[in-house]
Amino acid sequence: MRQLGSERLGQLLRETGTAALAFSGGVDSAYLLYRAVQEGCAVVPIHIKTPFQPEFELQDAQRIAREVGVDLRVLSLDILSVPHVRENPANRCYYCKRALFSRILEAAAEAGAQVVFDGTNASDSSDDRPGMRAIRELGVRSPLRECGLTKSEIRALSKEAGLFTWDKPAYACLATRVPSGTEITPQILEQTERAEERLAKMGFRDFRVRLMDGAARLQVPEEQMPRVLEYRREILLALDAYAAVTLDLQTR
């Protein structure tokens, strides 16, 4: 199936003229950018910088763009000024994605792109999710999904291609650390980014620091639970901006 999906993707990209790519620098969009370049598709990667993305995401996006030999277009968006986003309702992601991709569509038109791609893959099957609904309404295409390539297949293909992103953990934006109904502020986002950056330096991977009534709720994969105990004191110091620190035993 992986080979068939890869062949389908190659054909789709060869048949595409100029395409804009919503480029996060994650596993999926990195592989899609690489294949677009390999297949001779004129691709314009666009990274939208907002307070919801930590600095390392931009750095990864810049690195992969350099490595595949294309110019990355970086745009900024004050996402907290978008109606309904700061208030953080349960369907916040709809308004956020709608704003992000509307900006990408504008930039795509300026670049002469006939289509906008995103990195949604075949493992992302929930069409009813607010963010997916917004993308679909705007007419954005998802080549990886259209060609049936799953997350695990994309990781394997990325490894074969020598992309450093092949084993990059999945990452959800910083806004997902804030419970629905709690106002999202720049201070909360900065606190979250700083906390997760400190834990990453301790060797934690694929983890989350979630806000819960002023406390930090730490979620780590099961295999990293022993590391939590080993670094207990360091974790408490790293998360000293929170009222308390709790460990979620329902591991990621």
Short mmCIF file of C-alpha atoms in Angstrom, two decimals:
data_model
loop_
_atom_site.label_atom_id
_atom_site.label_comp_id
_atom_site.label_asym_id
_atom_site.label_seq_id
_atom_site.Cartn_x
_atom_site.Cartn_y
_atom_site.Cartn_z
CA MET A 1 0.00 0.00 0.00
CA ARG A 2 2.85 2.39 0.79
CA GLN A 3 4.36 1.98 -2.65
CA LEU A 4 1.01 2.46 -4.36
CA GLY A 5 0.27 5.56 -2.32
CA SER A 6 3.70 6.97 -3.08
CA GLU A 7 3.19 6.41 -6.81
CA ARG A 8 -0.21 8.10 -6.68
CA LEU A 9 1.30 11.05 -4.86
CA GLY A 10 4.03 11.42 -7.45
CA GLN A 11 1.50 11.45 -10.26
CA LEU A 12 -0.70 13.99 -8.49
CA LEU A 13 2.23 16.34 -7.91
CA ARG A 14 3.52 16.01 -11.47
CA GLU A 15 0.09 17.00 -12.75
CA THR A 16 -0.06 20.07 -10.49
CA GLY A 17 1.08 23.48 -11.68
CA THR A 18 2.03 25.96 -8.98
CA ALA A 19 0.89 24.95 -5.51
CA ALA A 20 1.05 26.73 -2.18
CA LEU A 21 1.69 24.49 0.82
CA ALA A 22 0.60 25.23 4.37
CA PHE A 23 3.94 24.37 5.91
CA SER A 24 4.31 23.68 9.63
CA GLY A 25 7.64 21.87 9.46
CA GLY A 26 6.11 18.70 10.87
CA VAL A 27 6.43 15.16 9.52
CA ASP A 28 3.63 15.37 6.98
CA SER A 29 4.14 18.80 5.44
CA ALA A 30 7.91 18.20 5.36
CA TYR A 31 7.50 15.03 3.32
CA LEU A 32 4.94 16.65 1.04
CA LEU A 33 7.32 19.55 0.38
CA TYR A 34 10.18 17.15 -0.35
CA ARG A 35 8.09 15.10 -2.81
CA ALA A 36 6.73 18.20 -4.53
CA VAL A 37 10.28 19.37 -5.20
CA GLN A 38 11.36 15.89 -6.33
CA GLU A 39 8.44 15.63 -8.75
CA GLY A 40 9.05 19.05 -10.29
CA CYS A 41 5.98 20.71 -8.83
CA ALA A 42 6.38 24.47 -8.42
CA VAL A 43 5.66 24.65 -4.70
CA VAL A 44 5.49 27.70 -2.44
CA PRO A 45 5.74 26.69 1.25
CA ILE A 46 4.00 29.16 3.56
CA HIS A 47 4.49 29.16 7.32
CA ILE A 48 2.10 31.22 9.42
CA LYS A 49 3.71 32.41 12.64
CA THR A 50 1.28 32.95 15.51
CA PRO A 51 1.57 32.82 19.32
CA PHE A 52 0.14 29.30 19.08
CA GLN A 53 3.35 27.95 17.53
CA PRO A 54 6.57 27.65 19.57
CA GLU A 55 9.81 28.96 18.10
CA PHE A 56 11.20 25.49 17.33
CA GLU A 57 8.41 24.90 14.80
CA LEU A 58 9.59 27.87 12.73
CA GLN A 59 13.20 26.74 13.05
CA ASP A 60 12.31 23.25 11.83
CA ALA A 61 10.33 24.70 8.92
CA GLN A 62 13.26 26.89 7.91
CA ARG A 63 15.69 23.99 8.16
CA ILE A 64 13.69 21.59 6.01
CA ALA A 65 13.05 24.29 3.40
CA ARG A 66 16.80 24.91 3.16
CA GLU A 67 17.54 21.21 2.89
CA VAL A 68 15.14 20.66 -0.01
CA GLY A 69 16.23 23.88 -1.71
CA VAL A 70 13.17 26.14 -1.65
CA ASP A 71 12.43 29.55 -0.18
CA LEU A 72 10.09 29.55 2.79
CA ARG A 73 7.57 32.33 3.02
CA VAL A 74 6.89 33.29 6.66
CA LEU A 75 3.83 35.35 7.50
CA SER A 76 2.59 36.56 10.87
CA LEU A 77 -0.98 36.56 12.11
CA ASP A 78 -2.39 37.98 15.34
CA ILE A 79 -4.54 34.94 15.96
CA LEU A 80 -5.80 36.16 19.33
CA SER A 81 -7.51 39.08 17.59
CA VAL A 82 -9.62 36.70 15.49
CA PRO A 83 -13.21 36.62 16.78
CA HIS A 84 -13.97 33.61 19.01
CA VAL A 85 -10.37 32.41 19.18
CA ARG A 86 -9.27 34.17 22.38
CA GLU A 87 -12.55 33.19 24.10
CA ASN A 88 -11.62 29.56 23.40
CA PRO A 89 -14.98 27.84 22.80
CA ALA A 90 -15.12 24.10 22.14
CA ASN A 91 -14.96 24.75 18.37
CA ARG A 92 -12.10 27.25 18.63
CA CYS A 93 -10.07 25.28 16.09
CA TYR A 94 -12.65 26.03 13.41
CA TYR A 95 -12.19 29.80 13.71
CA CYS A 96 -8.43 29.44 14.02
CA LYS A 97 -8.00 27.23 10.96
CA ARG A 98 -10.41 29.38 8.99
CA ALA A 99 -8.29 32.47 9.69
CA LEU A 100 -4.96 30.72 9.06
CA PHE A 101 -5.95 29.17 5.76
CA SER A 102 -7.74 32.30 4.56
CA ARG A 103 -4.41 34.10 4.98
CA ILE A 104 -2.61 31.30 3.14
CA LEU A 105 -5.14 31.46 0.31
CA GLU A 106 -4.45 35.20 -0.05
CA ALA A 107 -0.71 34.58 -0.17
CA ALA A 108 -1.21 31.72 -2.63
CA ALA A 109 -3.14 33.99 -5.00
CA GLU A 110 -0.36 36.58 -4.79
CA ALA A 111 2.16 33.86 -5.72
CA GLY A 112 0.09 32.66 -8.67
CA ALA A 113 -0.64 29.27 -7.12
CA GLN A 114 -3.62 27.40 -8.56
CA VAL A 115 -4.16 25.26 -5.47
CA VAL A 116 -3.40 25.16 -1.74
CA PHE A 117 -2.19 21.92 -0.15
CA ASP A 118 -2.01 20.90 3.48
CA GLY A 119 -0.36 17.95 5.20
CA THR A 120 -3.44 16.05 6.37
CA ASN A 121 -2.77 12.32 5.95
CA ALA A 122 -4.95 9.23 5.64
CA SER A 123 -4.73 8.58 9.39
CA ASP A 124 -6.55 11.90 9.97
CA SER A 125 -10.01 10.56 9.22
CA SER A 126 -12.25 12.74 11.40
CA ASP A 127 -13.96 15.03 8.89
CA ASP A 128 -16.28 16.30 11.60
CA ARG A 129 -13.48 17.93 13.60
CA PRO A 130 -13.87 21.73 13.58
CA GLY A 131 -10.45 22.39 12.06
CA MET A 132 -10.90 19.80 9.32
CA ARG A 133 -14.30 21.25 8.48
CA ALA A 134 -12.82 24.73 8.04
CA ILE A 135 -10.10 23.43 5.72
CA ARG A 136 -12.64 21.51 3.65
CA GLU A 137 -14.93 24.54 3.34
CA LEU A 138 -12.05 26.63 1.95
CA GLY A 139 -11.27 24.10 -0.77
CA VAL A 140 -7.81 23.16 0.49
CA ARG A 141 -6.54 19.84 -0.88
CA SER A 142 -4.75 17.15 1.13
CA PRO A 143 -2.60 15.10 -1.31
CA LEU A 144 -1.26 12.68 1.33
CA ARG A 145 -4.77 11.81 2.38
CA GLU A 146 -6.07 11.66 -1.19
CA CYS A 147 -3.35 9.15 -2.04
CA GLY A 148 -4.03 7.01 1.03
CA LEU A 149 -0.72 7.57 2.80
CA THR A 150 -0.92 7.02 6.57
CA LYS A 151 1.23 8.59 9.27
CA SER A 152 3.37 5.49 9.72
CA GLU A 153 3.93 5.20 5.97
CA ILE A 154 4.91 8.86 5.73
CA ARG A 155 7.43 8.38 8.55
CA ALA A 156 8.93 5.38 6.74
CA LEU A 157 9.12 7.26 3.42
CA SER A 158 10.63 10.27 5.18
CA LYS A 159 13.31 8.08 6.73
CA GLU A 160 14.15 6.60 3.32
CA ALA A 161 14.41 10.15 1.96
CA GLY A 162 16.80 11.17 4.75
CA LEU A 163 14.50 13.83 6.20
CA PHE A 164 15.32 14.72 9.81
CA THR A 165 11.61 15.02 10.53
CA TRP A 166 10.92 11.31 10.05
CA ASP A 167 10.75 10.61 13.80
CA LYS A 168 9.62 14.05 14.94
CA PRO A 169 6.84 13.66 17.54
CA ALA A 170 3.36 14.78 16.58
CA TYR A 171 2.74 18.29 17.86
CA ALA A 172 -0.50 20.14 18.56
CA CYS A 173 -0.51 23.91 18.95
CA LEU A 174 -0.08 25.55 22.34
CA ALA A 175 -3.75 26.52 22.45
CA THR A 176 -4.65 22.85 22.98
CA ARG A 177 -3.06 23.04 26.43
CA VAL A 178 -5.79 25.42 27.60
CA PRO A 179 -9.19 23.97 28.60
CA SER A 180 -12.16 25.03 26.48
CA GLY A 181 -13.87 28.04 27.99
CA THR A 182 -10.68 29.40 29.56
CA GLU A 183 -9.53 32.60 27.88
CA ILE A 184 -6.28 32.20 25.97
CA THR A 185 -3.83 34.99 26.76
CA PRO A 186 -0.29 35.72 25.58
CA GLN A 187 0.91 35.13 29.13
CA ILE A 188 -0.56 31.60 29.25
CA LEU A 189 0.97 30.75 25.87
CA GLU A 190 4.39 32.07 26.85
CA GLN A 191 4.27 30.18 30.15
CA THR A 192 3.35 26.96 28.35
CA GLU A 193 6.05 27.33 25.71
CA ARG A 194 8.69 28.05 28.35
CA ALA A 195 7.62 25.08 30.48
CA GLU A 196 7.66 22.63 27.58
CA GLU A 197 11.00 23.96 26.35
CA ARG A 198 12.53 23.29 29.77
CA LEU A 199 11.19 19.74 29.89
CA ALA A 200 12.39 19.04 26.35
CA LYS A 201 15.91 19.94 27.49
CA MET A 202 15.59 17.20 30.12
CA GLY A 203 15.04 14.66 27.36
CA PHE A 204 11.25 14.37 27.43
CA ARG A 205 9.57 13.74 24.06
CA ASP A 206 5.98 13.72 22.86
CA PHE A 207 4.68 15.20 26.09
CA ARG A 208 2.25 17.99 27.05
CA VAL A 209 2.03 20.52 29.89
CA ARG A 210 -1.67 21.30 30.19
CA LEU A 211 -3.26 24.07 32.24
CA MET A 212 -5.80 22.95 34.86
CA ASP A 213 -7.17 25.53 37.32
CA GLY A 214 -3.81 27.26 37.55
CA ALA A 215 -1.91 23.97 37.92
CA ALA A 216 0.24 22.15 35.38
CA ARG A 217 -0.99 18.71 34.35
CA LEU A 218 1.93 16.80 32.90
CA GLN A 219 1.23 14.12 30.29
CA VAL A 220 4.08 11.87 29.14
CA PRO A 221 4.27 8.56 27.25
CA GLU A 222 4.27 5.49 29.50
CA GLU A 223 7.91 4.66 28.79
CA GLN A 224 8.95 8.08 30.12
CA MET A 225 7.23 7.71 33.49
CA PRO A 226 10.48 6.60 35.22
CA ARG A 227 12.15 9.78 33.93
CA VAL A 228 9.46 11.85 35.70
CA LEU A 229 10.48 10.33 39.02
CA GLU A 230 14.17 10.73 38.21
CA TYR A 231 13.77 14.41 37.39
CA ARG A 232 11.07 15.18 39.93
CA ARG A 233 12.90 18.09 41.54
CA GLU A 234 14.01 19.57 38.20
CA ILE A 235 10.44 19.33 36.88
CA LEU A 236 9.05 21.18 39.88
CA LEU A 237 11.63 23.94 39.39
CA ALA A 238 10.91 24.12 35.66
CA LEU A 239 7.17 24.46 36.30
CA ASP A 240 7.44 26.85 39.22
CA ALA A 241 5.20 29.39 37.46
CA TYR A 242 2.23 27.10 38.10
CA ALA A 243 0.27 26.85 41.34
CA ALA A 244 0.90 23.09 41.47
CA VAL A 245 2.17 20.24 39.29
CA THR A 246 0.20 17.03 38.74
CA LEU A 247 1.00 13.92 36.73
CA ASP A 248 -1.68 12.48 34.46
CA LEU A 249 -1.59 8.69 34.89
CA GLN A 250 -3.61 8.26 31.70
CA THR A 251 -0.44 8.36 29.62
CA ARG A 252 -0.18 9.60 26.06
#
